[in-house]
């Protein structure tokens, strides 16, 4: 028996140029104004970084999605827009870790990587998130795995298919919460989980730090397909193939995400394992 | 008989986040430093907007690609970076329209639209450009038609396949110039040309001006495929299909180019026609 999820937040525009979440939040806010229907669960819809959304950029001064640390949230004076905004969001949806905080936050993201519908959570023993993942895998059209990351979609534009996949996934997530709150029993089972092992940067010129190779065509768009030692990884601009030198086969993801060039990440590598999750049900609201 | 093309410019980074051209220029500049080979035609390689390249943005203050008007180029005092830079480029590659100007400029661009390899020229009686187009169509892997526009590639990242297609196309273009300058005869024939008829904006909320629909999945990625009256054009975020209301079938292109959201262009529509081009050869250098 787990407590019911009485307050859920759906956030979009944490990165202002990831437009599926931006327009999904726009749409939810508009429909709410029109219908004023009381939902059986309190769903708060939030545009996380309105200034970045307005300018259609990832962020204006600091990456908001890296601001939700206790150090930043508890600092007394903040100057940059995103640092201030992270504290506002913490007041609205938190305080983080407190009893008043949201029970579940679904933060909507896009990626240029071919990751399909991917759920990111920071614990592999969060039964709620893993049950939601299992539920989505059985129902959504292209799920792979409490951010929701959908791609491929370039930043700064919206593709109808990606928007619809996100809309469907958010609907399924909220359906799950309603079922859970109504006391329904969810059977246990196993869920595939990918755990980050390491990030790999683009090959760079040692002096200028300029990128000298692109992701290899054989690897591009093959997120979550096992990469073996010796497989092509990069193709240099002069035509040379550079291979994966690791000793262990690993699963690549976030392959060629444009926002990660500045973070020195060409792709991430993960280990896959099956996590057994128990049956759960809520103590009804 | 046409005059030889003694000076050719290859420009990249006119838009700083269109990375195929940026890295192609990097690569050309690096190779030139290493080899110092004199080419039979003087090819100038230029990074058009280094500040935008450094920040990985389309432009810093003004779209450089809209600055090459006689009014801007002849203005006495310029303040924005791109306005100043357009005058610098005009000194380097022009003056525009003068006898000292480059004989041919190939300005490299990427688009998020599925336009393949597409040559943009501002005249349909420029026999040089149309012959180059014909030459590329017969040889390059995915050509469709004196900017070179290649997609789909999201801005701010580089895909190896798109980079290689651009590299091949630039190589073929320079091969053509060398052949032409050597006095080779190029047979006449016909070339398909798409002429802009009009631009179509995204459907927007009349009050907030916010986009309320995405390009329809049936139209997305179908650049240069004939669009008929009544065909689906947009899918609203609430699920409604909006159709093409024109009376004439036209060819869509630049479908869902992210940089054109700010320019109120969801797609452009063109008429196609065959242009007959005469046989040409140069008076040798």
PDB file of C-alpha atoms in Angstrom, chain A residues 157-284:
ATOM      1  CA  UNK A 157      10.270  23.417 -34.318  1.00  0.00           C
ATOM      2  CA  UNK A 158       7.369  21.060 -33.749  1.00  0.00           C
ATOM      3  CA  UNK A 159       6.640  17.830 -35.591  1.00  0.00           C
ATOM      4  CA  UNK A 160       3.019  16.691 -35.375  1.00  0.00           C
ATOM      5  CA  UNK A 161       3.928  13.009 -34.865  1.00  0.00           C
ATOM      6  CA  UNK A 162       6.197  13.808 -31.914  1.00  0.00           C
ATOM      7  CA  UNK A 163       3.611  16.177 -30.417  1.00  0.00           C
ATOM      8  CA  UNK A 164       0.919  13.482 -30.658  1.00  0.00           C
ATOM      9  CA  UNK A 165       3.195  10.853 -29.091  1.00  0.00           C
ATOM     10  CA  UNK A 166       3.850  13.195 -26.162  1.00  0.00           C
ATOM     11  CA  UNK A 167       0.163  14.054 -25.804  1.00  0.00           C
ATOM     12  CA  UNK A 168      -0.738  10.367 -25.743  1.00  0.00           C
ATOM     13  CA  UNK A 169       1.982   9.587 -23.197  1.00  0.00           C
ATOM     14  CA  UNK A 170       0.880  12.384 -20.836  1.00  0.00           C
ATOM     15  CA  UNK A 171      -2.721  11.174 -21.155  1.00  0.00           C
ATOM     16  CA  UNK A 172      -1.683   7.608 -20.302  1.00  0.00           C
ATOM     17  CA  UNK A 173       0.384   8.828 -17.364  1.00  0.00           C
ATOM     18  CA  UNK A 174      -2.589  10.744 -15.952  1.00  0.00           C
ATOM     19  CA  UNK A 175      -4.879   7.740 -16.606  1.00  0.00           C
ATOM     20  CA  UNK A 176      -2.471   5.606 -14.602  1.00  0.00           C
ATOM     21  CA  UNK A 177      -2.508   8.095 -11.720  1.00  0.00           C
ATOM     22  CA  UNK A 178      -6.330   8.116 -11.680  1.00  0.00           C
ATOM     23  CA  UNK A 179      -6.470   4.309 -11.709  1.00  0.00           C
ATOM     24  CA  UNK A 180      -3.872   4.148  -8.973  1.00  0.00           C
ATOM     25  CA  UNK A 181      -5.736   6.666  -6.828  1.00  0.00           C
ATOM     26  CA  UNK A 182      -8.969   4.739  -7.311  1.00  0.00           C
ATOM     27  CA  UNK A 183      -7.382   1.791  -5.533  1.00  0.00           C
ATOM     28  CA  UNK A 184      -6.648  -0.402  -8.569  1.00  0.00           C
ATOM     29  CA  UNK A 185      -4.039  -3.109  -8.108  1.00  0.00           C
ATOM     30  CA  UNK A 186      -1.045  -3.015 -10.502  1.00  0.00           C
ATOM     31  CA  UNK A 187       0.637  -6.359 -11.018  1.00  0.00           C
ATOM     32  CA  UNK A 188       4.373  -6.646 -10.542  1.00  0.00           C
ATOM     33  CA  UNK A 189       6.767  -7.655 -13.282  1.00  0.00           C
ATOM     34  CA  UNK A 190      10.018  -6.605 -14.800  1.00  0.00           C
ATOM     35  CA  UNK A 191      11.038  -3.380 -16.486  1.00  0.00           C
ATOM     36  CA  UNK A 192      14.122  -2.782 -18.647  1.00  0.00           C
ATOM     37  CA  UNK A 193      16.209   0.000 -17.146  1.00  0.00           C
ATOM     38  CA  UNK A 194      19.213   1.701 -18.771  1.00  0.00           C
ATOM     39  CA  UNK A 195      21.763   3.066 -16.298  1.00  0.00           C
ATOM     40  CA  UNK A 196      24.314   5.655 -17.420  1.00  0.00           C
ATOM     41  CA  UNK A 197      27.876   4.343 -17.437  1.00  0.00           C
ATOM     42  CA  UNK A 198      29.667   7.233 -19.109  1.00  0.00           C
ATOM     43  CA  UNK A 199      29.481  10.070 -21.601  1.00  0.00           C
ATOM     44  CA  UNK A 200      31.624  10.239 -24.741  1.00  0.00           C
ATOM     45  CA  UNK A 201      32.682  13.574 -26.269  1.00  0.00           C
ATOM     46  CA  UNK A 202      33.193  14.310 -29.959  1.00  0.00           C
ATOM     47  CA  UNK A 203      36.805  13.974 -31.125  1.00  0.00           C
ATOM     48  CA  UNK A 204      38.311  17.467 -31.002  1.00  0.00           C
ATOM     49  CA  UNK A 205      41.363  19.315 -32.211  1.00  0.00           C
ATOM     50  CA  UNK A 206      43.667  19.403 -29.165  1.00  0.00           C
ATOM     51  CA  UNK A 207      44.610  23.056 -29.771  1.00  0.00           C
ATOM     52  CA  UNK A 208      41.418  24.741 -30.935  1.00  0.00           C
ATOM     53  CA  UNK A 209      39.010  22.319 -29.198  1.00  0.00           C
ATOM     54  CA  UNK A 210      37.005  22.305 -32.455  1.00  0.00           C
ATOM     55  CA  UNK A 211      35.060  19.142 -33.311  1.00  0.00           C
ATOM     56  CA  UNK A 212      36.869  17.117 -35.976  1.00  0.00           C
ATOM     57  CA  UNK A 213      34.396  14.256 -36.495  1.00  0.00           C
ATOM     58  CA  UNK A 214      30.656  13.602 -36.635  1.00  0.00           C
ATOM     59  CA  UNK A 215      28.781  10.633 -35.222  1.00  0.00           C
ATOM     60  CA  UNK A 216      29.291   7.756 -37.678  1.00  0.00           C
ATOM     61  CA  UNK A 217      26.359   7.105 -40.040  1.00  0.00           C
ATOM     62  CA  UNK A 218      26.228   3.492 -38.748  1.00  0.00           C
ATOM     63  CA  UNK A 219      25.651   4.772 -35.200  1.00  0.00           C
ATOM     64  CA  UNK A 220      23.487   7.862 -35.877  1.00  0.00           C
ATOM     65  CA  UNK A 221      19.813   7.235 -34.940  1.00  0.00           C
ATOM     66  CA  UNK A 222      20.593   3.834 -33.381  1.00  0.00           C
ATOM     67  CA  UNK A 223      19.880   4.861 -29.793  1.00  0.00           C
ATOM     68  CA  UNK A 224      19.378   1.859 -27.468  1.00  0.00           C
ATOM     69  CA  UNK A 225      20.947  -0.548 -30.021  1.00  0.00           C
ATOM     70  CA  UNK A 226      23.882  -2.399 -28.483  1.00  0.00           C
ATOM     71  CA  UNK A 227      27.293  -0.935 -29.417  1.00  0.00           C
ATOM     72  CA  UNK A 228      30.102  -3.507 -29.506  1.00  0.00           C
ATOM     73  CA  UNK A 229      33.842  -2.912 -29.069  1.00  0.00           C
ATOM     74  CA  UNK A 230      35.250  -2.087 -32.519  1.00  0.00           C
ATOM     75  CA  UNK A 231      31.948  -0.767 -33.927  1.00  0.00           C
ATOM     76  CA  UNK A 232      32.172   2.526 -35.876  1.00  0.00           C
ATOM     77  CA  UNK A 233      31.533   5.492 -33.602  1.00  0.00           C
ATOM     78  CA  UNK A 234      32.690   8.633 -35.411  1.00  0.00           C
ATOM     79  CA  UNK A 235      33.524   9.630 -38.962  1.00  0.00           C
ATOM     80  CA  UNK A 236      36.160  12.366 -39.131  1.00  0.00           C
ATOM     81  CA  UNK A 237      35.619  15.250 -41.534  1.00  0.00           C
ATOM     82  CA  UNK A 238      38.586  13.952 -43.513  1.00  0.00           C
ATOM     83  CA  UNK A 239      36.863  10.565 -43.911  1.00  0.00           C
ATOM     84  CA  UNK A 240      38.466   8.385 -41.232  1.00  0.00           C
ATOM     85  CA  UNK A 241      36.324   5.951 -39.202  1.00  0.00           C
ATOM     86  CA  UNK A 242      36.939   6.024 -35.445  1.00  0.00           C
ATOM     87  CA  UNK A 243      35.789   2.985 -33.489  1.00  0.00           C
ATOM     88  CA  UNK A 244      34.399   2.279 -30.045  1.00  0.00           C
ATOM     89  CA  UNK A 245      37.367   1.280 -27.922  1.00  0.00           C
ATOM     90  CA  UNK A 246      35.540   0.161 -24.765  1.00  0.00           C
ATOM     91  CA  UNK A 247      35.840  -3.446 -23.629  1.00  0.00           C
ATOM     92  CA  UNK A 248      32.191  -3.945 -22.764  1.00  0.00           C
ATOM     93  CA  UNK A 249      29.213  -3.774 -25.159  1.00  0.00           C
ATOM     94  CA  UNK A 250      26.978  -0.911 -24.003  1.00  0.00           C
ATOM     95  CA  UNK A 251      23.750   0.787 -25.079  1.00  0.00           C
ATOM     96  CA  UNK A 252      24.177   4.255 -26.639  1.00  0.00           C
ATOM     97  CA  UNK A 253      21.569   6.957 -26.095  1.00  0.00           C
ATOM     98  CA  UNK A 254      21.319  10.725 -26.544  1.00  0.00           C
ATOM     99  CA  UNK A 255      23.279  10.142 -29.765  1.00  0.00           C
ATOM    100  CA  UNK A 256      24.074  13.541 -31.328  1.00  0.00           C
ATOM    101  CA  UNK A 257      21.805  15.692 -29.148  1.00  0.00           C
ATOM    102  CA  UNK A 258      22.472  19.240 -30.336  1.00  0.00           C
ATOM    103  CA  UNK A 259      22.141  20.788 -26.874  1.00  0.00           C
ATOM    104  CA  UNK A 260      24.963  18.587 -25.578  1.00  0.00           C
ATOM    105  CA  UNK A 261      27.682  19.881 -27.929  1.00  0.00           C
ATOM    106  CA  UNK A 262      28.357  22.588 -25.323  1.00  0.00           C
ATOM    107  CA  UNK A 263      28.352  19.946 -22.599  1.00  0.00           C
ATOM    108  CA  UNK A 264      30.976  17.871 -24.460  1.00  0.00           C
ATOM    109  CA  UNK A 265      28.662  14.881 -24.889  1.00  0.00           C
ATOM    110  CA  UNK A 266      28.354  13.203 -28.293  1.00  0.00           C
ATOM    111  CA  UNK A 267      26.524  10.237 -26.802  1.00  0.00           C
ATOM    112  CA  UNK A 268      25.939   8.480 -23.517  1.00  0.00           C
ATOM    113  CA  UNK A 269      26.514   4.797 -22.858  1.00  0.00           C
ATOM    114  CA  UNK A 270      24.384   2.682 -20.576  1.00  0.00           C
ATOM    115  CA  UNK A 271      24.129  -0.786 -19.126  1.00  0.00           C
ATOM    116  CA  UNK A 272      20.751  -2.470 -19.421  1.00  0.00           C
ATOM    117  CA  UNK A 273      19.223  -4.590 -16.712  1.00  0.00           C
ATOM    118  CA  UNK A 274      15.830  -5.930 -15.754  1.00  0.00           C
ATOM    119  CA  UNK A 275      14.414  -4.493 -12.568  1.00  0.00           C
ATOM    120  CA  UNK A 276      11.775  -6.589 -10.817  1.00  0.00           C
ATOM    121  CA  UNK A 277       9.003  -4.426  -9.459  1.00  0.00           C
ATOM    122  CA  UNK A 278       6.442  -5.537  -6.879  1.00  0.00           C
ATOM    123  CA  UNK A 279       2.653  -5.341  -7.261  1.00  0.00           C
ATOM    124  CA  UNK A 280       1.373  -2.051  -5.858  1.00  0.00           C
ATOM    125  CA  UNK A 281      -1.891  -0.384  -4.946  1.00  0.00           C
ATOM    126  CA  UNK A 282      -2.721   2.830  -3.187  1.00  0.00           C
ATOM    127  CA  UNK A 283      -4.411   3.448   0.093  1.00  0.00           C
ATOM    128  CA  UNK A 284      -7.382   5.231  -1.563  1.00  0.00           C
TER     129      UNK A 284
END
